[in-house]
XYZ file of C-alpha atoms in Angstrom:
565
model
C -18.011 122.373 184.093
C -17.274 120.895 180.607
C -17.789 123.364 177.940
C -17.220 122.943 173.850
C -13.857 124.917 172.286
C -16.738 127.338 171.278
C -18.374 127.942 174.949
C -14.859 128.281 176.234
C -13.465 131.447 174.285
C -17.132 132.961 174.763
C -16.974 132.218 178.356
C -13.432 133.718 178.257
C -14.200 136.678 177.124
C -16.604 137.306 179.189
C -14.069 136.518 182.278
C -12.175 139.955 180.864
C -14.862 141.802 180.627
C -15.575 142.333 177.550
C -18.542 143.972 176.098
C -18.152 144.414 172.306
C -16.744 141.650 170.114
C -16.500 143.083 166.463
C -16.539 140.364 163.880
C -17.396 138.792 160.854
C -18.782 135.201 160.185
C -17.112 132.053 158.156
C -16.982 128.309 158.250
C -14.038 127.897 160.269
C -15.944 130.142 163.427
C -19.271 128.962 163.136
C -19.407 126.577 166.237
C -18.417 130.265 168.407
C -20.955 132.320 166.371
C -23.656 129.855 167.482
C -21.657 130.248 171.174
C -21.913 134.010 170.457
C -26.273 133.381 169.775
C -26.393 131.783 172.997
C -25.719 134.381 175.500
C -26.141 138.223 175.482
C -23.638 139.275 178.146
C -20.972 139.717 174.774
C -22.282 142.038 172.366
C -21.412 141.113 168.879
C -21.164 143.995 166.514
C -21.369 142.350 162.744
C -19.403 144.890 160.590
C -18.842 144.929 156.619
C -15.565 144.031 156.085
C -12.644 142.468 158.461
C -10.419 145.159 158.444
C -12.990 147.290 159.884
C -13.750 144.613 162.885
C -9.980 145.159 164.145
C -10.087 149.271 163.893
C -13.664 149.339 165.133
C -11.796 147.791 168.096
C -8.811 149.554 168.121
C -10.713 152.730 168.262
C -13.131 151.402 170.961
C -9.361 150.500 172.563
C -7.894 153.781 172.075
C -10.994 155.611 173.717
C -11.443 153.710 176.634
C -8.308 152.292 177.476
C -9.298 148.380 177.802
C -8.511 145.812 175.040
C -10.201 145.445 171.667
C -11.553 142.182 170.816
C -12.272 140.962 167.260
C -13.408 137.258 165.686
C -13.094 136.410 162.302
C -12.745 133.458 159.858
C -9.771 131.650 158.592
C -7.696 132.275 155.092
C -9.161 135.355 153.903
C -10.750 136.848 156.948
C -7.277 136.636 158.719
C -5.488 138.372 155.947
C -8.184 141.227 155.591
C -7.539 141.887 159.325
C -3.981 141.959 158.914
C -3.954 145.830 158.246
C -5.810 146.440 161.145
C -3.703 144.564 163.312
C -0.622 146.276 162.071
C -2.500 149.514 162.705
C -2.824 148.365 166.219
C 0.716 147.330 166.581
C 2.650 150.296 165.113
C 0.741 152.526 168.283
C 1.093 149.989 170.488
C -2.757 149.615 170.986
C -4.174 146.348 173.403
C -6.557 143.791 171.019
C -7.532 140.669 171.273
C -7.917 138.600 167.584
C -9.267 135.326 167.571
C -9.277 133.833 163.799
C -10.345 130.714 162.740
C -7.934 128.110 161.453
C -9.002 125.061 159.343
C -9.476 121.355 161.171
C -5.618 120.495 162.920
C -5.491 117.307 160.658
C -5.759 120.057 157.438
C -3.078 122.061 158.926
C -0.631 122.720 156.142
C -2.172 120.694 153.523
C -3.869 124.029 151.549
C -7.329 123.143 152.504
C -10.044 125.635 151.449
C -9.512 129.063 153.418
C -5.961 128.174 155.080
C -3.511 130.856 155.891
C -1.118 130.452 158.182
C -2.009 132.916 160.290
C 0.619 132.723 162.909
C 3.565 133.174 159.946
C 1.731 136.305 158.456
C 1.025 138.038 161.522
C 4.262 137.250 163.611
C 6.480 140.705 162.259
C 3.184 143.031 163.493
C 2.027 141.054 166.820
C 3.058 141.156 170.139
C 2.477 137.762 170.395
C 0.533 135.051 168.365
C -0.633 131.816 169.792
C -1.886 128.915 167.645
C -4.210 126.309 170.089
C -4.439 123.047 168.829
C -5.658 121.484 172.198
C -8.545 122.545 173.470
C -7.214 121.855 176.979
C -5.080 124.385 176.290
C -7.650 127.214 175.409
C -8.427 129.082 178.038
C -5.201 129.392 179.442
C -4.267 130.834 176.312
C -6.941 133.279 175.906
C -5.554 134.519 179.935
C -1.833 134.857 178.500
C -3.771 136.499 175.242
C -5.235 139.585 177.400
C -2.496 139.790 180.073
C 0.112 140.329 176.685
C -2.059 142.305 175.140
C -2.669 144.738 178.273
C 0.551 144.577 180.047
C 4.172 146.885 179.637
C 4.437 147.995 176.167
C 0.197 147.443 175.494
C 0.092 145.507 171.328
C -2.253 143.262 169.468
C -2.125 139.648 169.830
C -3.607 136.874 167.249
C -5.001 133.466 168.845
C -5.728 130.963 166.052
C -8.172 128.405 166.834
C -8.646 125.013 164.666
C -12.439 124.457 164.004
C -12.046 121.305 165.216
C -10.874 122.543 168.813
C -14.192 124.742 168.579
C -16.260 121.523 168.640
C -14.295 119.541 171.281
C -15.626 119.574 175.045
C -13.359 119.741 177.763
C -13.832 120.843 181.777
C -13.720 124.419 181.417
C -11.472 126.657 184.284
C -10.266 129.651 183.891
C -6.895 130.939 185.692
C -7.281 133.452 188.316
C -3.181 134.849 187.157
C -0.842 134.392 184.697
C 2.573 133.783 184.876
C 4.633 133.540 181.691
C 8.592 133.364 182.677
C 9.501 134.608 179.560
C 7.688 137.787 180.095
C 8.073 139.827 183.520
C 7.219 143.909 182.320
C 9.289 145.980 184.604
C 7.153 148.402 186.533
C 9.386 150.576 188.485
C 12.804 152.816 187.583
C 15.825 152.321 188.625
C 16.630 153.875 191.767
C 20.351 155.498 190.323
C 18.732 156.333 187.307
C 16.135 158.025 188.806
C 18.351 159.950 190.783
C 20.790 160.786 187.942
C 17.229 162.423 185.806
C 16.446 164.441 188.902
C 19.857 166.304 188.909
C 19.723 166.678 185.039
C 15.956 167.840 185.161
C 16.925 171.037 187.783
C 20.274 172.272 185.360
C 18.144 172.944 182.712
C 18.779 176.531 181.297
C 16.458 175.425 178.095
C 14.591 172.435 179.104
C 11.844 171.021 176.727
C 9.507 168.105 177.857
C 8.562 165.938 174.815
C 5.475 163.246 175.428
C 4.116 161.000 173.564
C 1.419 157.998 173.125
C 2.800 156.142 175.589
C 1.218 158.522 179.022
C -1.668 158.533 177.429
C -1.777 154.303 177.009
C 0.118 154.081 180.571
C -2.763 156.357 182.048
C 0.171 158.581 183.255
C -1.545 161.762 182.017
C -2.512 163.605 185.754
C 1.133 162.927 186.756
C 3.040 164.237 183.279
C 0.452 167.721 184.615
C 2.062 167.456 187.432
C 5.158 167.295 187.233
C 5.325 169.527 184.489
C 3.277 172.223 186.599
C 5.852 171.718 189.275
C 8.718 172.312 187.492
C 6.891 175.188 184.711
C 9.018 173.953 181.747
C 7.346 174.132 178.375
C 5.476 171.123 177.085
C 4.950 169.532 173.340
C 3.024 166.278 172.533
C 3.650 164.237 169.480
C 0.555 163.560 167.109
C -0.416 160.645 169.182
C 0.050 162.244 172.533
C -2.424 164.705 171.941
C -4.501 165.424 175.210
C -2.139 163.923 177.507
C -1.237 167.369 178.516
C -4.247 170.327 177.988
C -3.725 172.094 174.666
C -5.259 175.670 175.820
C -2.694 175.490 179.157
C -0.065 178.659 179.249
C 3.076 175.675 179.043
C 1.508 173.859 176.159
C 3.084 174.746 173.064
C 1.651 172.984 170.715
C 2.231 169.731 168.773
C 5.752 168.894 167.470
C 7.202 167.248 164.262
C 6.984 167.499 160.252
C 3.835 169.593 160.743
C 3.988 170.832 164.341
C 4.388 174.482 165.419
C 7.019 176.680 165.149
C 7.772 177.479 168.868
C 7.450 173.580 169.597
C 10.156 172.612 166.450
C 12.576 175.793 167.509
C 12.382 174.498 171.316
C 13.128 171.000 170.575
C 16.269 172.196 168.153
C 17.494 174.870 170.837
C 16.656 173.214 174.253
C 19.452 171.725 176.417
C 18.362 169.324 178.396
C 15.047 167.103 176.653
C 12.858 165.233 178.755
C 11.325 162.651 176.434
C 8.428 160.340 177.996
C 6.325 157.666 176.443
C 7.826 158.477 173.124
C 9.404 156.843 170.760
C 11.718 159.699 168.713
C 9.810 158.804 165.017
C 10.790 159.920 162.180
C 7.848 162.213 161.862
C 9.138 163.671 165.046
C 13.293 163.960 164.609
C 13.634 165.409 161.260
C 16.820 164.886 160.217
C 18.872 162.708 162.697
C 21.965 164.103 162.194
C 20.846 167.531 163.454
C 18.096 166.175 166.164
C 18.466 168.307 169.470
C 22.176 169.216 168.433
C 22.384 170.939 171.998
C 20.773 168.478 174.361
C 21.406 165.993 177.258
C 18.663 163.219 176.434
C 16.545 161.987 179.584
C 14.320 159.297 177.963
C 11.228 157.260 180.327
C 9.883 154.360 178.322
C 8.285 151.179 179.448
C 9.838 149.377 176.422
C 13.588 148.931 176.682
C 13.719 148.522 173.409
C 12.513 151.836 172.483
C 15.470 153.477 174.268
C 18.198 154.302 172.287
C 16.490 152.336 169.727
C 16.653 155.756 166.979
C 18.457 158.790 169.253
C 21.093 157.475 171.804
C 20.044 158.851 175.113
C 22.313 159.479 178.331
C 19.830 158.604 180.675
C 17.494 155.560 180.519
C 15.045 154.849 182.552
C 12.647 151.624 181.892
C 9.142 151.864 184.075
C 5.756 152.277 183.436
C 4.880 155.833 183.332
C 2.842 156.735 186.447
C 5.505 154.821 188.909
C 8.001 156.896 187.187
C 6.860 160.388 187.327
C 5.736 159.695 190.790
C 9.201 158.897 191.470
C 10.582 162.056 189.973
C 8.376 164.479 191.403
C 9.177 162.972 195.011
C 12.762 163.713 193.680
C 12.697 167.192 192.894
C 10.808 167.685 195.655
C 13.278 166.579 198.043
C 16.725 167.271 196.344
C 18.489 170.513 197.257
C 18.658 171.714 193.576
C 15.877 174.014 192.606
C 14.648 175.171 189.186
C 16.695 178.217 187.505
C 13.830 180.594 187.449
C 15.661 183.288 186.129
C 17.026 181.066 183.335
C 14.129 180.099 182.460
C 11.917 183.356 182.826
C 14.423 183.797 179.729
C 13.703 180.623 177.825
C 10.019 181.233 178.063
C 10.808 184.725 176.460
C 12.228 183.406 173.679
C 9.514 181.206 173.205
C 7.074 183.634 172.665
C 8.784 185.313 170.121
C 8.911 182.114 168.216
C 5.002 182.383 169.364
C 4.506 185.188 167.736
C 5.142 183.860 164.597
C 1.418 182.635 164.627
C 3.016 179.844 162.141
C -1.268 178.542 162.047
C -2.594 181.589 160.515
C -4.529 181.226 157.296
C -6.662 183.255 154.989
C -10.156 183.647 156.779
C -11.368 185.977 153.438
C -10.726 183.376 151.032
C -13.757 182.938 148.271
C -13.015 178.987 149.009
C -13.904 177.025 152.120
C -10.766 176.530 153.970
C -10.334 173.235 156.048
C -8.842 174.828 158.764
C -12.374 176.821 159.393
C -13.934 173.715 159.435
C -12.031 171.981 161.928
C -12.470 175.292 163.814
C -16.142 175.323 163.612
C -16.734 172.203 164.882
C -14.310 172.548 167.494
C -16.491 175.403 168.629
C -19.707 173.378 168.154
C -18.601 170.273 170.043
C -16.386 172.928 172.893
C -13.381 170.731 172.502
C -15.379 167.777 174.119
C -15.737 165.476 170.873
C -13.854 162.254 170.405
C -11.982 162.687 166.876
C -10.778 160.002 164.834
C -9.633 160.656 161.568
C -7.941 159.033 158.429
C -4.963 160.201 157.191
C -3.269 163.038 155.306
C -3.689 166.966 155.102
C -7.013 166.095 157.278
C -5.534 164.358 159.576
C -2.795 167.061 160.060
C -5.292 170.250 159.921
C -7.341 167.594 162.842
C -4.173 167.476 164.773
C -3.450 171.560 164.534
C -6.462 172.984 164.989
C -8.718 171.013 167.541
C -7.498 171.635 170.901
C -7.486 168.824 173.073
C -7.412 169.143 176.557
C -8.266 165.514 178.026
C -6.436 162.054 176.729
C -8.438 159.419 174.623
C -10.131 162.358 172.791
C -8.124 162.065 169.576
C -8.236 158.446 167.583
C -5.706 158.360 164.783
C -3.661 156.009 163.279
C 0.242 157.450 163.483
C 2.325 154.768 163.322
C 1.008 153.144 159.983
C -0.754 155.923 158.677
C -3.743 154.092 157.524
C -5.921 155.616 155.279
C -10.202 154.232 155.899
C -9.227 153.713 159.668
C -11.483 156.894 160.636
C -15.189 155.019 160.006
C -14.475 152.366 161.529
C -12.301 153.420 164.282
C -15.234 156.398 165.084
C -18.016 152.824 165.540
C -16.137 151.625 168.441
C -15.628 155.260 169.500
C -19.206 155.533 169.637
C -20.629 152.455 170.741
C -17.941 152.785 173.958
C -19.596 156.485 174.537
C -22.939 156.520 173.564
C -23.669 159.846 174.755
C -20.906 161.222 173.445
C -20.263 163.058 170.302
C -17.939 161.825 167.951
C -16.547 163.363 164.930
C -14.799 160.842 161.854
C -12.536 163.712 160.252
C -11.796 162.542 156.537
C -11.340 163.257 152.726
C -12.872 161.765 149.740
C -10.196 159.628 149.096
C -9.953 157.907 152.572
C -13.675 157.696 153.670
C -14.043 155.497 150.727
C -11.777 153.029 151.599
C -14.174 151.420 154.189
C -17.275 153.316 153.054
C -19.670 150.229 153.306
C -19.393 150.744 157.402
C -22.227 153.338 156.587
C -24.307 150.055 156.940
C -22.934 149.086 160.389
C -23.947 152.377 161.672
C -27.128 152.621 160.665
C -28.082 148.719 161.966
C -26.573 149.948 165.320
C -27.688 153.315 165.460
C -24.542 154.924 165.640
C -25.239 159.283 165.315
C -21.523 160.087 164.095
C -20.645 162.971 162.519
C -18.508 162.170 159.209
C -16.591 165.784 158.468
C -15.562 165.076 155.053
C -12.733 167.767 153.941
C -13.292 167.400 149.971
C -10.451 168.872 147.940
C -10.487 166.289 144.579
C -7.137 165.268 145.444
C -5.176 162.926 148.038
C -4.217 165.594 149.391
C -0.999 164.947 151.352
C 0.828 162.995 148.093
C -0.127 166.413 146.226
C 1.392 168.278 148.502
C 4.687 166.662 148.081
C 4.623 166.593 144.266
C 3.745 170.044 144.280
C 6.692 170.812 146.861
C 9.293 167.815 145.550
C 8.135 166.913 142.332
C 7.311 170.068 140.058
C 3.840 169.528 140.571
C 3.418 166.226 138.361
C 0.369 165.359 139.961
C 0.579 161.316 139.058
C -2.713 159.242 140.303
C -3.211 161.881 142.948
C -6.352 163.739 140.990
C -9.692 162.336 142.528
C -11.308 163.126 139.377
C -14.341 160.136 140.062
C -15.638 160.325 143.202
C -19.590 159.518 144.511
C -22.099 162.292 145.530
C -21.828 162.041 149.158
C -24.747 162.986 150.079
C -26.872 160.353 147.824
C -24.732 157.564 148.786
C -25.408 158.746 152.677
C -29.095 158.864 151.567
C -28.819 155.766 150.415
C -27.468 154.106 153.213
C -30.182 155.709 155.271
C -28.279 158.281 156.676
C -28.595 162.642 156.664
C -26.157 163.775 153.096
C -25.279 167.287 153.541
C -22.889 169.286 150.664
C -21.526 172.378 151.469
C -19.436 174.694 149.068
C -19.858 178.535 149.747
C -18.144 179.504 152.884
C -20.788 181.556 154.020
C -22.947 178.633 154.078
C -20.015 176.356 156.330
C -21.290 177.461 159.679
C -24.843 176.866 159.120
C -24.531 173.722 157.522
C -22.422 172.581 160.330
C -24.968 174.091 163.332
C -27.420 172.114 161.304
C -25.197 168.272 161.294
C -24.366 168.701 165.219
C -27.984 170.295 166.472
C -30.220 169.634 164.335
C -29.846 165.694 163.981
C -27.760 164.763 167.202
C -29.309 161.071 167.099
C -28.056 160.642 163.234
C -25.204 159.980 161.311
C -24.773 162.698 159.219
C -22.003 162.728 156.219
C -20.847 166.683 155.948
C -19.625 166.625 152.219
C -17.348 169.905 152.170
C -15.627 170.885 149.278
C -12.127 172.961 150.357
C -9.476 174.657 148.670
C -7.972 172.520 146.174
C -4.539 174.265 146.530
C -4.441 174.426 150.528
C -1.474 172.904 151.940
C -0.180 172.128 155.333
C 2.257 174.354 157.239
C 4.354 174.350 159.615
C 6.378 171.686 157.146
C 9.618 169.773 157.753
C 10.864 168.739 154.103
C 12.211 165.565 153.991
C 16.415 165.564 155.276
C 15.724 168.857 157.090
C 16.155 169.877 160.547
C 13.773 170.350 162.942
C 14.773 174.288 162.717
C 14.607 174.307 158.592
C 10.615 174.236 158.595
C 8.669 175.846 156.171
C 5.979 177.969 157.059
C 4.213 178.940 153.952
């Protein structure tokens, strides 16, 4: 069958299944947007801005667990998807991004709308290919989605010349892959798995620490069960959220600069850590130098790289996540060392005094709307069965504390880079993977605004999210730190311009609603999640302009040093 360049990648990505291809249109991809007219099996979702094709993506990545897929145009519709793919990178999220590259014979000569897209993408890929022979295409979009979905999951860029778009060439696509440069290892090490059994079952104080990495290895039923098994204490970082149930007895709550109290003192006191599918971030260690002062290090990662990468570890194991659990629970279940119940029966005691701390209280009689309510109130709206992305910041963190997650996918934030206007977009693929879902985009006034025009995209696709807008006139996370770091010198952190919310939702044909008066928060919220399930509506809610975030790990502290209000 001899297809054009064009007809090839569309027929590709239909090979991989793939049902949503968010994009935006230029002269170097015109020949696959008139592909793109010419079939209907790959829905094309035409967003505002490029940055919001590759986190539309990521987020319908992060929720469903296959790969994102985004098309855009050479020179400056590459470099406005650069953030994006970064985003995707730093968590290690699958994605797929074709861009356009000018004519092969203009290659390097500065024609109109050249980048070299390859160059500025290579530090945040996994892999970038450029194709300049259109033999060579679909092979290379088959390497593209096996990178992209295999070991350590990552974006990857595929540049295609316009004039390899036009071309024809007998089109076949490869049935496998095989790349010997690239061979993921799957299983554990026998020795090594043997050697984290026996270190597992001396714990007095053992603390299991997971992260991102169960929930993007689909490990998540097997980290249940083989914490279950043993009854050690759980935390998750901020993107592991869900990969173990938040309201289960062993769960004790998220970890890091803002995490809980009993998860921080557990981490800093435990003696043996069981780290899986994490990656030891800074957000997470505190202060190296007095990381886990205590502990023997077990560490599972599929990424041999990320061992010993930040916190040297005594014992590695490489593997994907559900072949290694597996292979741990069949150890403790046949090696003649048991769990020290009565050791910890006493661990767990402790623990709940460093419970009872309740280091998440705040002031429920407060004349001001406190974000934490909100986040509360829709968690009891939605009964912990929204999908959640948010931007980031105080939001983010406040998202993170106080909506209880008990199933993976269900929280969609950008950790790694921390990038603020990912919640919109992120929240359209969200939605258009789970129609009949809800899904909440958790924000400030300062974020939402950073991809704002997206308000279009939802409305010409129908999309009924709910946009939770925490409004305190501030970015609120840099004030925090100049309040606690820099004697509250509150430099280009005041919001002091911002839109009415609710007109600019009106105007973009979508339900505005402000709320101010706390006694009005729960009604205006009953009214945004019952009232108008089938719309988007933007919940403008102005907070406490002095709230901050606590639990907090200052900067060069330990995990132990936390302040708590």
């Amino acid at each position: 069958m001899e297809l054009t360049g064009a007809e090839i990648l569309v027929q590709c990505l239909k090979e991989e299944g793939v049902e949503y291809l968010f994009g935006y249109p230029g002269g170097a991809v015109l020949h696959i947007y008139d592909a793109l007219y010419k079939q209907d099996d790959v829905k094309h979702i035409l967003v505002r801005h490029e940055q919001a094709a590759t986190h539309a993506a990521d987020g319908y990545a992060r929720s469903t667990g296959k790969p994102g897929a985004v098309l855009v145009t050479s020179g400056p519709g590459a470099t406005n998807a650069v953030t994006g793919i970064a985003t995707a990178y730093m968590d290690s999220i699958p994605m797929v991004v074709i861009t356009g590259q000018v004519p092969t014979s203009l290659i390097g000569n500065d024609a109109f709308q050249e980048c070299d897209s390859v160059g500025i993408t290579r530090p945040i890929v996994k892999h970038n290919f450029l194709v300049k022979d259109i033999k060579d295409l679909a092979e290379t979009m088959k390497k593209a989605f096996y990178v992209a979905t295999s070991g350590r999951p990552g974006p990857v860029v595929v540049d295609v010349p316009k004039d390899v778009t036009g071309q024809s060439a007998e089109y076949s696509y490869p049935k496998e892959i095989s790349m010997r440069s690239y061979n993921p290892v799957s299983k554990g090490h026998v020795g090594q798995i043997k050697k984290a059994v026996e270190l597992i079952l001396s714990a007095k104080k053992p603390m299991i620490y997971s992260g991102g990495g169960v929930i993007l290895g689909e490990g998540c039923q097997q980290l249940r069960d083989f914490t279950q098994k043993l009854g050690y204490p759980i935390t998750n970082t901020l993107m592991g959220l869900g990969a173990y149930s938040a309201t289960d007895k062993q769960f004790i709550g998220m970890l890091g600069m803002h995490g809980t109290y009993e998860a921080n003192m557990s981490m800093h006191h435990c003696d043996v850590l069981i780290a899986i599918g994490a990656r030891f971030d800074d957000r997470v260690t505190g202060n190296l130098e007095k990381f886990c002062p205590d502990a023997k290090i077990l560490h599972v990662d599929v990424d041999p790289a990320s061992i010993s990468k930040t916190v040297k570890v005594d014992v590695p194991i490489v593997g994907e996540v559900v072949e290694v659990l597996e292979a741990l629970i069949a150890g403790i279940d046949t090696s003649e060392s048991k769990v020290d119940t009565p050791a910890l029966e006493k661990w767990w005691q402790q623990i709940d005094v460093w419970r009872a701390q309740d280091c998440l209280k705040f002031d429920t009689e407060s004349d001001k709307i406190k974000p934490q309510a909100a986040i509360q109130k829709v968690y009891e709206l939605t009964n912990g069965e929204a999908y959640v992305t948010s931007d980031v910041g105080q939001h983010q963190m406040w998202a993170a504390q106080y909506y209880k997650f008990d199933e993976p996918r269900r929280w969609i934030n950008s950790g790694g880079l921390g990038t603020m206007g990912f919640g919109l977009p992120a929240a359209m693929g969200v939605q258009l993977a789970h129609q009949d879902k809800t899904v909440v985009c958790i924000t400030g006034e300062c974020s939402i605004q950073m991809c704002i025009q997206e308000l279009a995209t939802c409305l010409q696709y129908g999309l009924p999210i709910k946009i939770l807008n925490l409004n305190n006139g501030f970015m609120g996370m840099v004030r925090q730190w100049q309040e606690f770091f820099y004697d509250k010198r509150y430099s280009e952190s005041v919001m002091s311009v911002a839109p009415n919310f609710v007109a600019l939702a009106e105007a973009y044909g979508h339900v505005g609603i402000r709320v101010e008066d706390p006694k009005d928060l729960d009604a205006a919220l009953d009214e945004a999640f019952n009232k108008h399930k089938d719309r988007l509506v933007f919940i403008d809610v102005i907070t406490d302009p002095d709230e901050n975030v606590y639990p907090m790990v200052p900067a060069g502290a330990g995990l132990n040093e936390m302040v708590l209000v």
